[in-house]
Coordinates of C-alpha atoms in Angstrom, one line a residue:
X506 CA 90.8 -238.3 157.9
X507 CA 88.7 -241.4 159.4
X508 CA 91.7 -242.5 161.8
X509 CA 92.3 -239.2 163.0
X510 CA 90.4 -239.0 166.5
X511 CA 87.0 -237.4 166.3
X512 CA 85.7 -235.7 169.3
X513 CA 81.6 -235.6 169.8
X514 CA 81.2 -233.0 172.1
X515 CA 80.6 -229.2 170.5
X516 CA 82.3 -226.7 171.1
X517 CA 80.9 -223.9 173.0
X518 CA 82.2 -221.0 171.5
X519 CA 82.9 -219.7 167.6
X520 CA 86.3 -219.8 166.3
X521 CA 86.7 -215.8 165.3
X522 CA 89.4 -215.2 162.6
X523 CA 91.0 -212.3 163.0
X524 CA 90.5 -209.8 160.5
X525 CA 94.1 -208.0 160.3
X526 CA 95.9 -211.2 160.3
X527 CA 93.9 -212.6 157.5
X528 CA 94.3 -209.2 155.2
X529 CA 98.6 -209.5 155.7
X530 CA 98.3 -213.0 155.3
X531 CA 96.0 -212.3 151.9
X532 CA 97.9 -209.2 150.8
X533 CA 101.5 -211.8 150.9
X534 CA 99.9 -214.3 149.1
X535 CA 98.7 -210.9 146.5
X536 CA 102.1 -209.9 146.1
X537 CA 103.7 -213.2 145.8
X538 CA 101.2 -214.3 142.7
X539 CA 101.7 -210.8 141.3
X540 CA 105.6 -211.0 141.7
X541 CA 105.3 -214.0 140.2
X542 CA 103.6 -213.2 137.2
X543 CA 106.1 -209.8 136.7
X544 CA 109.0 -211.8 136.4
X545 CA 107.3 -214.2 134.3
X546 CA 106.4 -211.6 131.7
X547 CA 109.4 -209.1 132.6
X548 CA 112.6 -211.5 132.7
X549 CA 110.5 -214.2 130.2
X550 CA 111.6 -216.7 133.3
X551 CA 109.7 -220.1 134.2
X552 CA 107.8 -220.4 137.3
X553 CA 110.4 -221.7 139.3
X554 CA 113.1 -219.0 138.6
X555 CA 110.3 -216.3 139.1
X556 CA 108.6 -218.0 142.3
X557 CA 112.3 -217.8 144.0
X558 CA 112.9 -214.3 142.6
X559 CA 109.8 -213.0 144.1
X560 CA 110.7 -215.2 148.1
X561 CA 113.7 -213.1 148.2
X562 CA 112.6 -209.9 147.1
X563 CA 110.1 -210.7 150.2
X564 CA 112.6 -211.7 152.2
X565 CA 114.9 -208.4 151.3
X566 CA 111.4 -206.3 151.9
X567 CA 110.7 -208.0 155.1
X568 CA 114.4 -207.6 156.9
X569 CA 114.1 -204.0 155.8
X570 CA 110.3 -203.4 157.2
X571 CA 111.5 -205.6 160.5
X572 CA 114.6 -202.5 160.4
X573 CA 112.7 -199.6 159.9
X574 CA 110.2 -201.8 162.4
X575 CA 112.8 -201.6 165.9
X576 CA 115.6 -199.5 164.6
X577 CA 119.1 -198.8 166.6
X578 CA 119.4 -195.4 165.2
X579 CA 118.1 -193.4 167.6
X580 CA 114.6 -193.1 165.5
X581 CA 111.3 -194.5 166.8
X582 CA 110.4 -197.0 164.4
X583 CA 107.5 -198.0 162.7
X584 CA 106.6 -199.7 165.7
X585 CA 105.5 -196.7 167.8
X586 CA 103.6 -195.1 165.1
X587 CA 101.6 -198.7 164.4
X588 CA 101.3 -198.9 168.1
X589 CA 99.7 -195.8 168.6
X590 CA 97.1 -196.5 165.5
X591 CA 96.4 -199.8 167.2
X592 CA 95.9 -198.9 170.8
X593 CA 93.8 -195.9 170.5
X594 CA 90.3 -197.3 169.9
X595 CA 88.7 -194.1 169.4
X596 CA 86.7 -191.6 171.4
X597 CA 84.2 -193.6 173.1
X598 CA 87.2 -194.8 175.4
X599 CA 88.4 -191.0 176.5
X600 CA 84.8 -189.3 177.3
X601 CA 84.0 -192.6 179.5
X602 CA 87.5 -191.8 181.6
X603 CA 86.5 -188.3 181.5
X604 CA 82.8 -189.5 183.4
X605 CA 85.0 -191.5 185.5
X606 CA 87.2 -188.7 186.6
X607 CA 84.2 -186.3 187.1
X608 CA 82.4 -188.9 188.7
X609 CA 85.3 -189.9 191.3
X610 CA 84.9 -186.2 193.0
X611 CA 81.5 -186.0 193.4
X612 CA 80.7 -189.3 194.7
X613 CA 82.4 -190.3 197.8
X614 CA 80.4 -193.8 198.9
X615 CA 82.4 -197.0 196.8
X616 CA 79.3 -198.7 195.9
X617 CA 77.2 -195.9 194.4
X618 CA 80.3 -195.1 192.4
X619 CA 80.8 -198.6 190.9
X620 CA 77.4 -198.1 189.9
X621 CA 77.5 -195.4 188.1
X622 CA 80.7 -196.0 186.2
X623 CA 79.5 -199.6 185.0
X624 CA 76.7 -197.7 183.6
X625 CA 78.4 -195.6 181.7
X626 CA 80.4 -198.5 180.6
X627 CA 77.6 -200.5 179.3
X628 CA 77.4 -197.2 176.5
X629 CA 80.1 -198.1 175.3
X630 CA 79.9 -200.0 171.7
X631 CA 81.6 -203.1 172.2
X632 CA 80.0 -203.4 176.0
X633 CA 76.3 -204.9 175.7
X634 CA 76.4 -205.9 179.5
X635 CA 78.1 -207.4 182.3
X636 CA 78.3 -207.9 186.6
X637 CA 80.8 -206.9 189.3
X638 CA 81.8 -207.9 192.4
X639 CA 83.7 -205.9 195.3
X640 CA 84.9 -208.4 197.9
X641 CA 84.6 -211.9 198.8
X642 CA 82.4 -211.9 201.6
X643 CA 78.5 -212.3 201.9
X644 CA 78.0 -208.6 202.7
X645 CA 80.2 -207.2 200.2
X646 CA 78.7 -204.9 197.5
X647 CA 77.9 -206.6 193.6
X648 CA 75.5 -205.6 190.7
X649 CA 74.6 -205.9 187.0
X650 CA 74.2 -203.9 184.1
X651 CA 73.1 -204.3 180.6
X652 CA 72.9 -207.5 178.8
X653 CA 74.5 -210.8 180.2
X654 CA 74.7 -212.8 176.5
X655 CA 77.2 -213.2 174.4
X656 CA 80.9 -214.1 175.1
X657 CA 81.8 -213.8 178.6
X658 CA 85.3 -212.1 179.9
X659 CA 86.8 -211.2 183.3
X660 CA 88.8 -209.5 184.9
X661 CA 90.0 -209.3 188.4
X662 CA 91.9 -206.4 190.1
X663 CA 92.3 -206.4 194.3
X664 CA 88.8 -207.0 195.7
X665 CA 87.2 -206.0 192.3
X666 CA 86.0 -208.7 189.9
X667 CA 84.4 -207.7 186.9
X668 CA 82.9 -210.0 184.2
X669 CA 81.6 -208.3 180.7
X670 CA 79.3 -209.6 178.3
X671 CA 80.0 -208.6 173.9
X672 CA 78.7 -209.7 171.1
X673 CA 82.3 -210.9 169.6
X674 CA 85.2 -212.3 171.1
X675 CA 87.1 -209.3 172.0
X676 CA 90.5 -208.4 169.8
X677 CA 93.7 -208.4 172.1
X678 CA 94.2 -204.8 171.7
X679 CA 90.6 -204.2 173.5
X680 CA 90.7 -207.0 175.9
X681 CA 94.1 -205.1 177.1
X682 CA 91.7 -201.6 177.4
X683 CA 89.3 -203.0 179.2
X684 CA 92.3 -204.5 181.7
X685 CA 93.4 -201.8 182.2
X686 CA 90.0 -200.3 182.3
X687 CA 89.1 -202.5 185.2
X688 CA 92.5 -201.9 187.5
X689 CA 91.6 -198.1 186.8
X690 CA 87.9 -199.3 188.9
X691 CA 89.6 -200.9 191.2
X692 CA 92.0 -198.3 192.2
X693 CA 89.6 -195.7 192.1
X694 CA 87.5 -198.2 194.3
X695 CA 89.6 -198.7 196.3
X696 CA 90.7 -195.4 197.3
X697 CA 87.2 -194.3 198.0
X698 CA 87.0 -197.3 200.5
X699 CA 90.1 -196.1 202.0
X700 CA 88.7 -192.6 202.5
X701 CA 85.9 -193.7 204.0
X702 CA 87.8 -195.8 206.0
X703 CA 90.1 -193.0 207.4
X704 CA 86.8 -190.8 207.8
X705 CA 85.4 -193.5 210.5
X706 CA 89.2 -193.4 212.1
X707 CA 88.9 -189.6 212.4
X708 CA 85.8 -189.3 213.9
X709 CA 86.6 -192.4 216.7
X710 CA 90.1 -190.2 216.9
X711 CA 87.9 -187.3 217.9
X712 CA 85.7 -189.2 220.0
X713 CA 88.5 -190.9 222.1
X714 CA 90.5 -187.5 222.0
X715 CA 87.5 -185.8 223.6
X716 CA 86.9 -188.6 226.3
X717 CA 91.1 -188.3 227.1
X718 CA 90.5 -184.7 227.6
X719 CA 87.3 -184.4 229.9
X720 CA 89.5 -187.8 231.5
X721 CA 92.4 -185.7 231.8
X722 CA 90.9 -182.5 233.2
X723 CA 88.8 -184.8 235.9
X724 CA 92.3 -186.4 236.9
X725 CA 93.7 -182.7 237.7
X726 CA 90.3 -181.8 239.5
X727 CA 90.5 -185.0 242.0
X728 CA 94.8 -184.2 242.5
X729 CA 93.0 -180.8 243.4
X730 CA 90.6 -181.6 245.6
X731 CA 93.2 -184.4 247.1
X732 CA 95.0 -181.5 247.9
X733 CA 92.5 -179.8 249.7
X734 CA 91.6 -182.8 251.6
X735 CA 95.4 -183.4 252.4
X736 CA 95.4 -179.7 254.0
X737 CA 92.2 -180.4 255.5
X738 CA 93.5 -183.6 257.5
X739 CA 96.6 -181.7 258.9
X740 CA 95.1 -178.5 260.1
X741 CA 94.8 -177.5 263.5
X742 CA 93.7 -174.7 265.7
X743 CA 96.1 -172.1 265.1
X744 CA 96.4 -173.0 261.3
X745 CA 92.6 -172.9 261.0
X746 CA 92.1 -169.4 259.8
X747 CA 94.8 -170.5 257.4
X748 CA 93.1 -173.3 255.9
X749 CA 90.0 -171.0 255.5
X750 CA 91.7 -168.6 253.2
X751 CA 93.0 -171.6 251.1
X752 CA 89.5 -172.7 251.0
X753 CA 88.4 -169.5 250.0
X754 CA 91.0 -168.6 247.5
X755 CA 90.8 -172.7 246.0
X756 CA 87.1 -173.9 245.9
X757 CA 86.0 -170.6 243.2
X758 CA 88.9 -171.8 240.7
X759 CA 88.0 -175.8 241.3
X760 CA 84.4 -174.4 240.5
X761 CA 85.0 -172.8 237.6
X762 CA 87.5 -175.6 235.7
X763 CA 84.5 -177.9 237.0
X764 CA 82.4 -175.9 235.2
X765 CA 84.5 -175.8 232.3
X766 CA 84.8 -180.0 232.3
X767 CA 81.2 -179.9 231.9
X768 CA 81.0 -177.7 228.8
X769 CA 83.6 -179.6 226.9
X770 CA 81.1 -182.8 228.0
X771 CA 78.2 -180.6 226.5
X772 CA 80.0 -179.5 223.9
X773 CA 83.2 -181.1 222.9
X774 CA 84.8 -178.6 220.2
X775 CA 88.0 -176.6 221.5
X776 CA 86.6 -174.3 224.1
X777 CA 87.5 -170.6 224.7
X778 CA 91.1 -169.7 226.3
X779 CA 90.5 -168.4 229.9
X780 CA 93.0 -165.8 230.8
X781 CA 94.4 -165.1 234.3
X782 CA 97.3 -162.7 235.4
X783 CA 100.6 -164.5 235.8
X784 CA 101.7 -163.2 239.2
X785 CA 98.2 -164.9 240.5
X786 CA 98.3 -168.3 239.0
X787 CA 101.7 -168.4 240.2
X788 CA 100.8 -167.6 243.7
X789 CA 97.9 -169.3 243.7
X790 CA 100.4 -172.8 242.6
X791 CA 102.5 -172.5 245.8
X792 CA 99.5 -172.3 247.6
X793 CA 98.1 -175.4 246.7
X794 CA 101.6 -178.0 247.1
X795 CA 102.8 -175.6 250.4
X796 CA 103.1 -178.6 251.8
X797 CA 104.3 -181.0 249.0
X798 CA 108.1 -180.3 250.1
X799 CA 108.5 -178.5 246.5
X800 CA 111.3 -175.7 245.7
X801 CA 109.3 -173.1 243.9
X802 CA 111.7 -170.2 242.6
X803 CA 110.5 -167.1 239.9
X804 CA 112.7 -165.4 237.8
X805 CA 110.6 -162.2 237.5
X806 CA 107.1 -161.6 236.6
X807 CA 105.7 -158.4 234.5
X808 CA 102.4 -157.9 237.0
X809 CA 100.3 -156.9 233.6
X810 CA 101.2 -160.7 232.1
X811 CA 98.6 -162.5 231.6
X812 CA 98.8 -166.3 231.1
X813 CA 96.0 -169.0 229.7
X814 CA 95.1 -170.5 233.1
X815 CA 94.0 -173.8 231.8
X816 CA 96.9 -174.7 230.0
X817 CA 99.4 -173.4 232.7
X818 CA 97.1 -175.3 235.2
X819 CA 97.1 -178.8 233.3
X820 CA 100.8 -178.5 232.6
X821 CA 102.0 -177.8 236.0
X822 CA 99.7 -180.3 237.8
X823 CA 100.3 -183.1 235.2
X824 CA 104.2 -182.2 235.8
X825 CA 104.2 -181.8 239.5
X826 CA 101.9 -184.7 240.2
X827 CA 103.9 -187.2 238.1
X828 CA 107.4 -185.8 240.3
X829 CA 105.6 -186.2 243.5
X830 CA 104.7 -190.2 242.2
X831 CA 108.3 -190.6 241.3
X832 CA 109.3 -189.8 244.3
X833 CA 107.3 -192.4 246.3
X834 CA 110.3 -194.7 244.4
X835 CA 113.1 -192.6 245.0
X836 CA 112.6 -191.2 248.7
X837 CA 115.7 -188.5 248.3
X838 CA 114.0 -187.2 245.4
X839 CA 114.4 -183.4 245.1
X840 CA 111.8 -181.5 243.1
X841 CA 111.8 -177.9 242.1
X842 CA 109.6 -175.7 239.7
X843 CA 110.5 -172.4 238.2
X844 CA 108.4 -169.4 236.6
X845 CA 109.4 -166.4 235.0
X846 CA 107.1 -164.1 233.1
X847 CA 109.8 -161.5 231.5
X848 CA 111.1 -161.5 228.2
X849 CA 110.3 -164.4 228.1
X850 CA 107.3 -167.0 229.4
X851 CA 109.0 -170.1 230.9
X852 CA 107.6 -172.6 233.6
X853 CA 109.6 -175.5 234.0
X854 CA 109.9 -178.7 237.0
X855 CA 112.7 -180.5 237.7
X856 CA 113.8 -183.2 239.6
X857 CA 116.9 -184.8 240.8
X858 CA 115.9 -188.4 240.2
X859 CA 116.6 -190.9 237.4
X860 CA 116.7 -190.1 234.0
X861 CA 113.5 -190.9 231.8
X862 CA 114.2 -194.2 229.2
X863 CA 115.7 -193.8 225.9
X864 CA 113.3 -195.5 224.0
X865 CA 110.3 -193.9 226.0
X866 CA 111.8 -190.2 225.9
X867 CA 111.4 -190.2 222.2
X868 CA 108.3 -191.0 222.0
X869 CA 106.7 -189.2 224.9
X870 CA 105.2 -185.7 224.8
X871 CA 104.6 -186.9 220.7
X872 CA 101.4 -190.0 221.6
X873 CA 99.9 -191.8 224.4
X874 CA 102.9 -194.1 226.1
X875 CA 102.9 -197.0 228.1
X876 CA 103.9 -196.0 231.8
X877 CA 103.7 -197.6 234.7
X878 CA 100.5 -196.0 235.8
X879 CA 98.9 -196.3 232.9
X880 CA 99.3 -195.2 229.2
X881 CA 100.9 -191.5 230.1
X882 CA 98.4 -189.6 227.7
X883 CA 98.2 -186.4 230.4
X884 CA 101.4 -185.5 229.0
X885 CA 100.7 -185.7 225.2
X886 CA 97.3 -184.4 226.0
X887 CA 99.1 -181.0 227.6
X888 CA 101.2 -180.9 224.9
X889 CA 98.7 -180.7 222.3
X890 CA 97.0 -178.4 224.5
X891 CA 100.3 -176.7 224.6
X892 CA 100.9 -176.6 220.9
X893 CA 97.0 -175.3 220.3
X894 CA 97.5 -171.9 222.6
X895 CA 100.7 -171.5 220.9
X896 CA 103.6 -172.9 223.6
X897 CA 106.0 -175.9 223.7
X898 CA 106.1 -178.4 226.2
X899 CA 109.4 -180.1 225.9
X900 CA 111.7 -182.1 227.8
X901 CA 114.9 -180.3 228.1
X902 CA 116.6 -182.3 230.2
X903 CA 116.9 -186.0 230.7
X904 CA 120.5 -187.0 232.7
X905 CA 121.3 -188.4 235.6
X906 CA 120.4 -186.2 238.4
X907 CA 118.3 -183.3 236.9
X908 CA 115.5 -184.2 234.6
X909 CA 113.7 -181.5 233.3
X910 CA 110.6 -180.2 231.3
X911 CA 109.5 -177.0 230.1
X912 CA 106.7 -175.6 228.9
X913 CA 107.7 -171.6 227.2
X914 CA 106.9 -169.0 224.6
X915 CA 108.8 -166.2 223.3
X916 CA 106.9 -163.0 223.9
X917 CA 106.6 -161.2 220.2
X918 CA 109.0 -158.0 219.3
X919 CA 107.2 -155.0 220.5

């Protein structure tokens, strides 16, 4: 012993024996003494024949247990069973998951939660304290609870570190329950940040949905009035009377979807469907591009139909306006528009230009798209406008030569 090296610095924490290992270890040395001692007075052998009778009686008894232990056979084993005795550390365990769970649907904010379920971990018998941490920045969230004495153990899962505080070194069975413990924190932690994540993306979502829209139906006010002002610079003297009627007829509808813009600004939930007979809008359509070189065609109109103005009025402009800018690129463009209001509601524009990109036409009508005016979100916003009232707006043609889209609904079975 005095040349083996000495070290003079304490240690820091208690060696703990553990207490199953030392009763195996004390119940082999029981049965090997007692073995002994039966052979001895049994067989009337010495020590040494008995000593080696008893080793392989343990051995046999030990290959057998480590058998029954992991069997081949189809049966569970030993194993299992001891497993399960092991692993379940009693009912403190369950009714703290069961607070948890309860817990985790009534409180939504992350931090106020963590709170909460450390405290009800700190009941718990082996717990007497312990600190956490959620994120590794400055601002991040962290906190204490019970008792910080005794031995220390962590654990770390995602942005959640956790450090807890007992009065003994824990057994491997709990410091594998409290692991798992602490990843069960973190993922419910983390899915309440998550939530509240996606709640702030909702309500920016709304906010820039709302702004696209009141955008959107300025945009078709101005091609409006741009119309107007286009009529305005061509008329004459014999056309004046003309031009008055269009005034007439034009400036109470700008009004009203003016009026309409400002709600929505005052009020941005979904507004009211305004209704307006069919043959009307329709007329009222070919009165405002008259001069815009467009084919306008109708395939029969029921005169009682009545159509949602708004929708038919953001649709047609958004379509006709974007055909009239294609065609300041392609000067032979042709455009036409068609309505028909029978069995079935249709409207649809076509032109005889180039066909709309692969890649863009799957995306478009489905998200905002980058064009080259912009990010082409009047179309997506008219078809979600579409989709709300209950129409389509598709593209049902994209070729060489005739592009087409459509906006239609099937009038129900009478």
């Amino acid at each position: 012993m005095a040349i083996l090296p000495f070290e003079d610095s304490e240690r820091d924490e208690a060696q703990v024996v553990d207490l199953f290992s030392g009763i195996i270890l004390f119940l082999l040395l029981a049965v090997l003494m007692l073995g002994c001692l039966a052979f001895m007075l049994v067989r009337a052998a010495g020590y040494v024949e008995s000593l080696l009778l008893t080793l392989l009686s343990l051995a046999a008894l030990l290959l057998l247990l480590g058998w029954a232990w992991n069997p081949r056979a189809g049966f569970s084993g030993l194993g299992v069973l001891f497993s399960r005795h092991v692993l379940s550390v009693g009912l403190p365990f369950e009714q703290w998951m069961h607070h948890l769970a309860e817990h985790a649907m009534r409180e939504d904010d992350p931090a106020a939660f963590l709170d909460d379920a450390f405290a009800g971990l700190a009941r718990l018998p082996w717990v007497g304290g312990g600190e956490w941490r959620a994120g590794e920045r400055a601002e991040d969230r962290s906190g204490r609870f019970g008792r910080l004495e005794g031995q220390k153990t962590e654990y770390h899962h995602g942005p959640l570190a956790v450090t807890l505080y007992t009065s003994q070194r824990l057994s491997p069975a709990l410091s594998w329950h409290f692991g798992l413990l602490a990843r069960l924190l973190g993922e419910f932690y983390l899915a309440k940040v998550h939530a509240a994540q996606l709640q702030r993306l909702s309500y920016v979502e709304a906010v820039h949905e709302t702004g696209a829209r009141v955008t959107h139906d300025v945009k078709n006010l101005l091609q409006s009035l741009n119309t107007l002002c286009f009529a305005a610079e061509w008329q004459d003297g014999d056309n004046s009377a003309e031009f008055q009627r269009l005034l007439r007829r034009q400036l109470p509808v700008i009004t009203q979807r003016l009026q309409q813009t400002l709600d929505k600004l005052r009020r941005p939930e979904e507004q009211p469907m305004t209704w307006q007979g069919a043959a009307s809008w329709w007329a009222d359509l070919k009165q405002r591009y008259a001069g815009a070189a467009i084919d306008f065609t109708e395939g029969g109109i029921d005169p009682a139909l009545e159509v949602p103005g708004g929708l038919f009025n953001s649709v047609a402009e958004n379509l006709l306006q974007n055909a009239l800018d294609k065609r300041l690129h392609e000067p032979a463009l042709r455009i036409s528009a068609r309505f028909s209001g029978g069995g079935a509601i249709e409207f649809s524009v076509c032109d005889s230009g180039s066909p709309i990109a692969g890649d863009l036409a799957v995306k478009l009508l489905r998200g905002p798209v980058e064009s080259a005016g912009g990010f082409g979100i009047g179309l997506y916003q008219s078809a979600r406008q579409a989709e709300g009232a209950g129409y389509r707006l598709e593209l049902q043609t994209n070729q060489a030569g005739h592009v087409c889209f459509r906006l239609h609904r099937r009038q129900p079975a009478a």
